[in-house]
Short mmCIF file of C-alpha atoms in Angstrom, two decimals:
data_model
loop_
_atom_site.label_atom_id
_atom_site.label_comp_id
_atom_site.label_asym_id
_atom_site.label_seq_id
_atom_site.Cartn_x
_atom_site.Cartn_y
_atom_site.Cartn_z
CA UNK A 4 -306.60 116.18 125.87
CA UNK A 5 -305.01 113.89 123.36
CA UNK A 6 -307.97 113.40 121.85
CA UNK A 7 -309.09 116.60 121.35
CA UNK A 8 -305.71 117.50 119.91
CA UNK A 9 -306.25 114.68 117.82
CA UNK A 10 -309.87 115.79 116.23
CA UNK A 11 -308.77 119.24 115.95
CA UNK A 12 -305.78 118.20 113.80
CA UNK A 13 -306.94 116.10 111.89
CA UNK A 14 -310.54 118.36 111.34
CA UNK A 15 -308.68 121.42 110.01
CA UNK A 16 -306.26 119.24 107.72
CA UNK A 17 -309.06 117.59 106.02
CA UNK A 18 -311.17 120.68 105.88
CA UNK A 19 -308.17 122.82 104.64
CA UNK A 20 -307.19 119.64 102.33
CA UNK A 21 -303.75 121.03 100.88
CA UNK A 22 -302.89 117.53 99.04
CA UNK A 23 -306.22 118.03 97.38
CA UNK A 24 -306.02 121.62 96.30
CA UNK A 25 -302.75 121.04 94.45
CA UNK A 26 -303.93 120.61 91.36
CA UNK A 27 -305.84 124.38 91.38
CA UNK A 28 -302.85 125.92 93.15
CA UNK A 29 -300.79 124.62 90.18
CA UNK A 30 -303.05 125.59 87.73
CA UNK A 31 -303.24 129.17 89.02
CA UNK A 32 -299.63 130.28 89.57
CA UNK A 33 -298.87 128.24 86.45
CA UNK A 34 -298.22 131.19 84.84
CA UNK A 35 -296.07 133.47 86.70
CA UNK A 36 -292.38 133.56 87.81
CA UNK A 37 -290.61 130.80 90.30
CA UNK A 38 -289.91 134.07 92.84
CA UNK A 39 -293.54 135.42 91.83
CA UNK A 40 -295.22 131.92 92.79
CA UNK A 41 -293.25 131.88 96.07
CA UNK A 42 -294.31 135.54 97.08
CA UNK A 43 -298.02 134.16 96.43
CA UNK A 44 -298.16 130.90 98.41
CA UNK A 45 -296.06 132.80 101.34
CA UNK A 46 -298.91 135.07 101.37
CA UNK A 47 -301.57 132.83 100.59
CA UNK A 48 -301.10 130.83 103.67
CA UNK A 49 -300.11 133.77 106.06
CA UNK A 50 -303.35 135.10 105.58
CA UNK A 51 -305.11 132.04 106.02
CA UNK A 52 -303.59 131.18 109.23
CA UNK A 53 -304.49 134.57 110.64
CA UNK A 54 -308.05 134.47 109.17
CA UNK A 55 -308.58 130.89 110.74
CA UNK A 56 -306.58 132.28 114.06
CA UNK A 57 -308.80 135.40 114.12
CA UNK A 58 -312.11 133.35 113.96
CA UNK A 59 -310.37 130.61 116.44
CA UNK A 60 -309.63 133.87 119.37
CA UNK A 61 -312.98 135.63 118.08
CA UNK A 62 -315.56 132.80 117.70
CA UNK A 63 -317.65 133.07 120.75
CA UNK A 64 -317.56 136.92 120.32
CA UNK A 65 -318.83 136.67 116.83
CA UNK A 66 -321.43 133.99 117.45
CA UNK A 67 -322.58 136.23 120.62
CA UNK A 68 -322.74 139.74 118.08
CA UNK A 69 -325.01 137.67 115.64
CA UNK A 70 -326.93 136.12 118.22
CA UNK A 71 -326.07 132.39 116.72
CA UNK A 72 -326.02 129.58 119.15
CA UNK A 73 -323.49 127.10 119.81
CA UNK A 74 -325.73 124.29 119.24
CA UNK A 75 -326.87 126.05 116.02
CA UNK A 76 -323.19 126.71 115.13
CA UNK A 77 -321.86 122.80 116.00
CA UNK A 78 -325.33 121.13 113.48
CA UNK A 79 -323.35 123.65 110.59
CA UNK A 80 -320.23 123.16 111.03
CA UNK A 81 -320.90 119.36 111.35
CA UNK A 82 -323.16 119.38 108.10
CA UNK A 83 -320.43 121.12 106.38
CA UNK A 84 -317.35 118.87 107.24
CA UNK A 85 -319.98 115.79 106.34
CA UNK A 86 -320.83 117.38 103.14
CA UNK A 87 -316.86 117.49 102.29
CA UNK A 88 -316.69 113.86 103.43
CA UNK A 89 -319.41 113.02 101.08
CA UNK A 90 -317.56 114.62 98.20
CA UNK A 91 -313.99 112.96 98.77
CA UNK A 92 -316.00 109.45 99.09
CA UNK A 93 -317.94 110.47 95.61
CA UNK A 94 -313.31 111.69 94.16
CA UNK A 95 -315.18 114.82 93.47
CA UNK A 96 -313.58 118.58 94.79
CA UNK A 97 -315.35 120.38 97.04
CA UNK A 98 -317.30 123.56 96.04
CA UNK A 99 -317.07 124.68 99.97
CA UNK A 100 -313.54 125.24 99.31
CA UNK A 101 -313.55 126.66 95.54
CA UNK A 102 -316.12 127.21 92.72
CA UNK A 103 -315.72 127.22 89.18
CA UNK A 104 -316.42 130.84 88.53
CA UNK A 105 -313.74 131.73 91.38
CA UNK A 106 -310.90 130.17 89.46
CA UNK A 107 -311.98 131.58 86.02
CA UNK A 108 -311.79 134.91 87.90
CA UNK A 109 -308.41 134.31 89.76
CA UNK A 110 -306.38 133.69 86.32
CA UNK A 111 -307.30 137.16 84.87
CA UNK A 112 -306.43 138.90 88.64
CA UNK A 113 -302.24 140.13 89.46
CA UNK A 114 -302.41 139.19 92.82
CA UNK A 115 -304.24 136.23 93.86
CA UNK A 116 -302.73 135.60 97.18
CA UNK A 117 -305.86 136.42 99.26
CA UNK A 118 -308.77 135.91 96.86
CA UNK A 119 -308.87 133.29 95.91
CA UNK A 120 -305.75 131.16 97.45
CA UNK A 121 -306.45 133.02 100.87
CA UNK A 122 -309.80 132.91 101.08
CA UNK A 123 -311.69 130.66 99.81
CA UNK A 124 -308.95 128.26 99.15
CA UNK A 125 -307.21 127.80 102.50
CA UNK A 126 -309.37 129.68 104.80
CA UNK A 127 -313.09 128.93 103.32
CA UNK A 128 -316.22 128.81 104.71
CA UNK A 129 -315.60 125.58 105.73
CA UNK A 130 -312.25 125.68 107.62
CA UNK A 131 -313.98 129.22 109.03
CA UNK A 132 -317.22 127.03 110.45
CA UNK A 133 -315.30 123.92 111.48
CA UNK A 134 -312.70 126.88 113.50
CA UNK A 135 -315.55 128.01 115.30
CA UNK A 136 -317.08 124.76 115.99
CA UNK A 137 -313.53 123.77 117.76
CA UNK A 138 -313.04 126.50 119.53
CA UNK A 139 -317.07 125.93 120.78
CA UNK A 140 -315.63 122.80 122.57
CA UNK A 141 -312.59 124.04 124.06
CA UNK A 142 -313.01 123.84 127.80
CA UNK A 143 -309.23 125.87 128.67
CA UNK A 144 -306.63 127.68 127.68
CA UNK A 145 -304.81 124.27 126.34
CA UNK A 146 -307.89 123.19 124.18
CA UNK A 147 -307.68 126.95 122.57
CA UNK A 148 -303.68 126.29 122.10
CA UNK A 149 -304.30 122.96 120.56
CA UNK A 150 -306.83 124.60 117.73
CA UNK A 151 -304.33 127.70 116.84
CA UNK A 152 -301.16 124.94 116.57
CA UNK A 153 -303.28 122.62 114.49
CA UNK A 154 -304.14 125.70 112.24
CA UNK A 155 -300.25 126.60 112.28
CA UNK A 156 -299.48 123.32 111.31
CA UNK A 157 -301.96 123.21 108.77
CA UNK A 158 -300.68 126.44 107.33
CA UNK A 159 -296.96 125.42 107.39
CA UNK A 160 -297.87 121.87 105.30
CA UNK A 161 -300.03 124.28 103.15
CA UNK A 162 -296.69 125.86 102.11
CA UNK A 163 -294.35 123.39 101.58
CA UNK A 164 -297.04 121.52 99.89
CA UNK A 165 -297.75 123.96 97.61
CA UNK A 166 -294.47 125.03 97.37
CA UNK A 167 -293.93 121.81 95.38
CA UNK A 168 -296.75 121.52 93.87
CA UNK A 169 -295.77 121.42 90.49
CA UNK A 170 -293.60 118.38 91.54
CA UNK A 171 -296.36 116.70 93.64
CA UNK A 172 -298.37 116.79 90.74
CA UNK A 173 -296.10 115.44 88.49
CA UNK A 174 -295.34 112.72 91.12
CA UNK A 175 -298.99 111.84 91.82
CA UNK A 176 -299.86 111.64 87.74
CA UNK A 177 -296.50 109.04 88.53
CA UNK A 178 -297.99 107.13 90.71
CA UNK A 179 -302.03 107.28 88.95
CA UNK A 180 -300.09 106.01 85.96
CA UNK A 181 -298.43 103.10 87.72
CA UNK A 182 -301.87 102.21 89.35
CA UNK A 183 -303.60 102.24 86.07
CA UNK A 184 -301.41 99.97 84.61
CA UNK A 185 -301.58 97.68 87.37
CA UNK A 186 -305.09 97.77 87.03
CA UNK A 187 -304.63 96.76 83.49
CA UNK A 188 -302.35 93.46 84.18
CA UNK A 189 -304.47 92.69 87.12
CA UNK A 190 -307.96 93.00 84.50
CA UNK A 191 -306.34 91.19 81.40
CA UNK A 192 -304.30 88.05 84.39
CA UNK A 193 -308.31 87.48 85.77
CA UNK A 194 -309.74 87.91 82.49
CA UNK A 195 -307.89 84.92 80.60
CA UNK A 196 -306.49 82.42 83.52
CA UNK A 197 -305.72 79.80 81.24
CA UNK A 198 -302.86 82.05 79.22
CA UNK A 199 -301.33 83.28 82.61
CA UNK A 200 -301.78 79.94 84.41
CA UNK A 201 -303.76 81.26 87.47
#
């Protein structure tokens, strides 16, 4: 039980990545009011939830209507959440969660709350397939709670997290300054011993 609490957790965190999407969420809602920005994200992540939550209650039923084994279902979602693992180990963003042409298109829309921050953003094709795969494995009633409170937790540090994201972002260019300096010392101390005595 703890274990599968553990993977599901941890599986729809990664795939819904909310530290990672800061950066776009900033960029997006850069421009509109404090009040505006908080409608949005409140939104944004409500709809999410209930998109992963519908898919998490519905999964078996959809994969039955399309005729889509779970074996079939498991190799995708596992390619998927492998592909996204492959990205963060290459620092580049995902295009499972968010292309380029999507967030050209969100800064000329009013109300962005479900396309894009909705969906693709928090509830992509990704999160949707590794949902589904999840809720494939669940053998009870306890495995299916675990899945819908790791997508309600998930949801919740969406909004906070994005809720500060101008903040985090500021904090984070903090702290990749800081590094990159360090970097710098560390480069020029190993790169002439003999004037730093080591």
């Amino acid at each position: 039980m703890l274990a599968f609490a553990l993977n599901a957790f941890v599986a729809v965190l990664v795939i819904t990545d909310p530290l990672g999407n800061v950066p776009i969420f900033a960029s997006l809602l850069n421009d509109y009011r404090p009040e505006q920005r908080h409608a949005l994200i409140r939104r944004a992540c409500l709809v999410g939830v209930l998109i992963l939550t519908l898919f998490a209650l519905m999964g078996g039923f959809i994969l039955k209507i399309f005729g889509i084994t779970i074996g079939a279902f498991r190799i995708a979602g596992g390619l998927i959440l492998f592909g996204i693992a492959m990205n963060m180990l290459a620092a580049q963003k995902s295009r499972v969660h968010f292309t380029p042409s999507e967030q050209v298109e969100a800064q000329v829309k009013e109300d962005i709350s479900i396309v894009p921050l909705a969906i693709p953003l928090i509830s992509g094709p990704g999160a949707i397939a590794t949902v589904m795969t999840l809720t494939t494995q669940a053998q009870n009633f306890a495995h299916l709670a675990i899945i819908i409170a790791a997508i309600l937790f998930a949801g919740a540090l969406s909004y906070v997290i994005y809720h500060y994201a101008g903040a985090l972002l500021l904090m984070l260019g903090l702290i990749l300054a800081v590094m990159a300096v360090q970097f710098v010392i560390n480069g020029v101390r190993d790169s002439f011993p003999e004037v730093f005595g080591s």
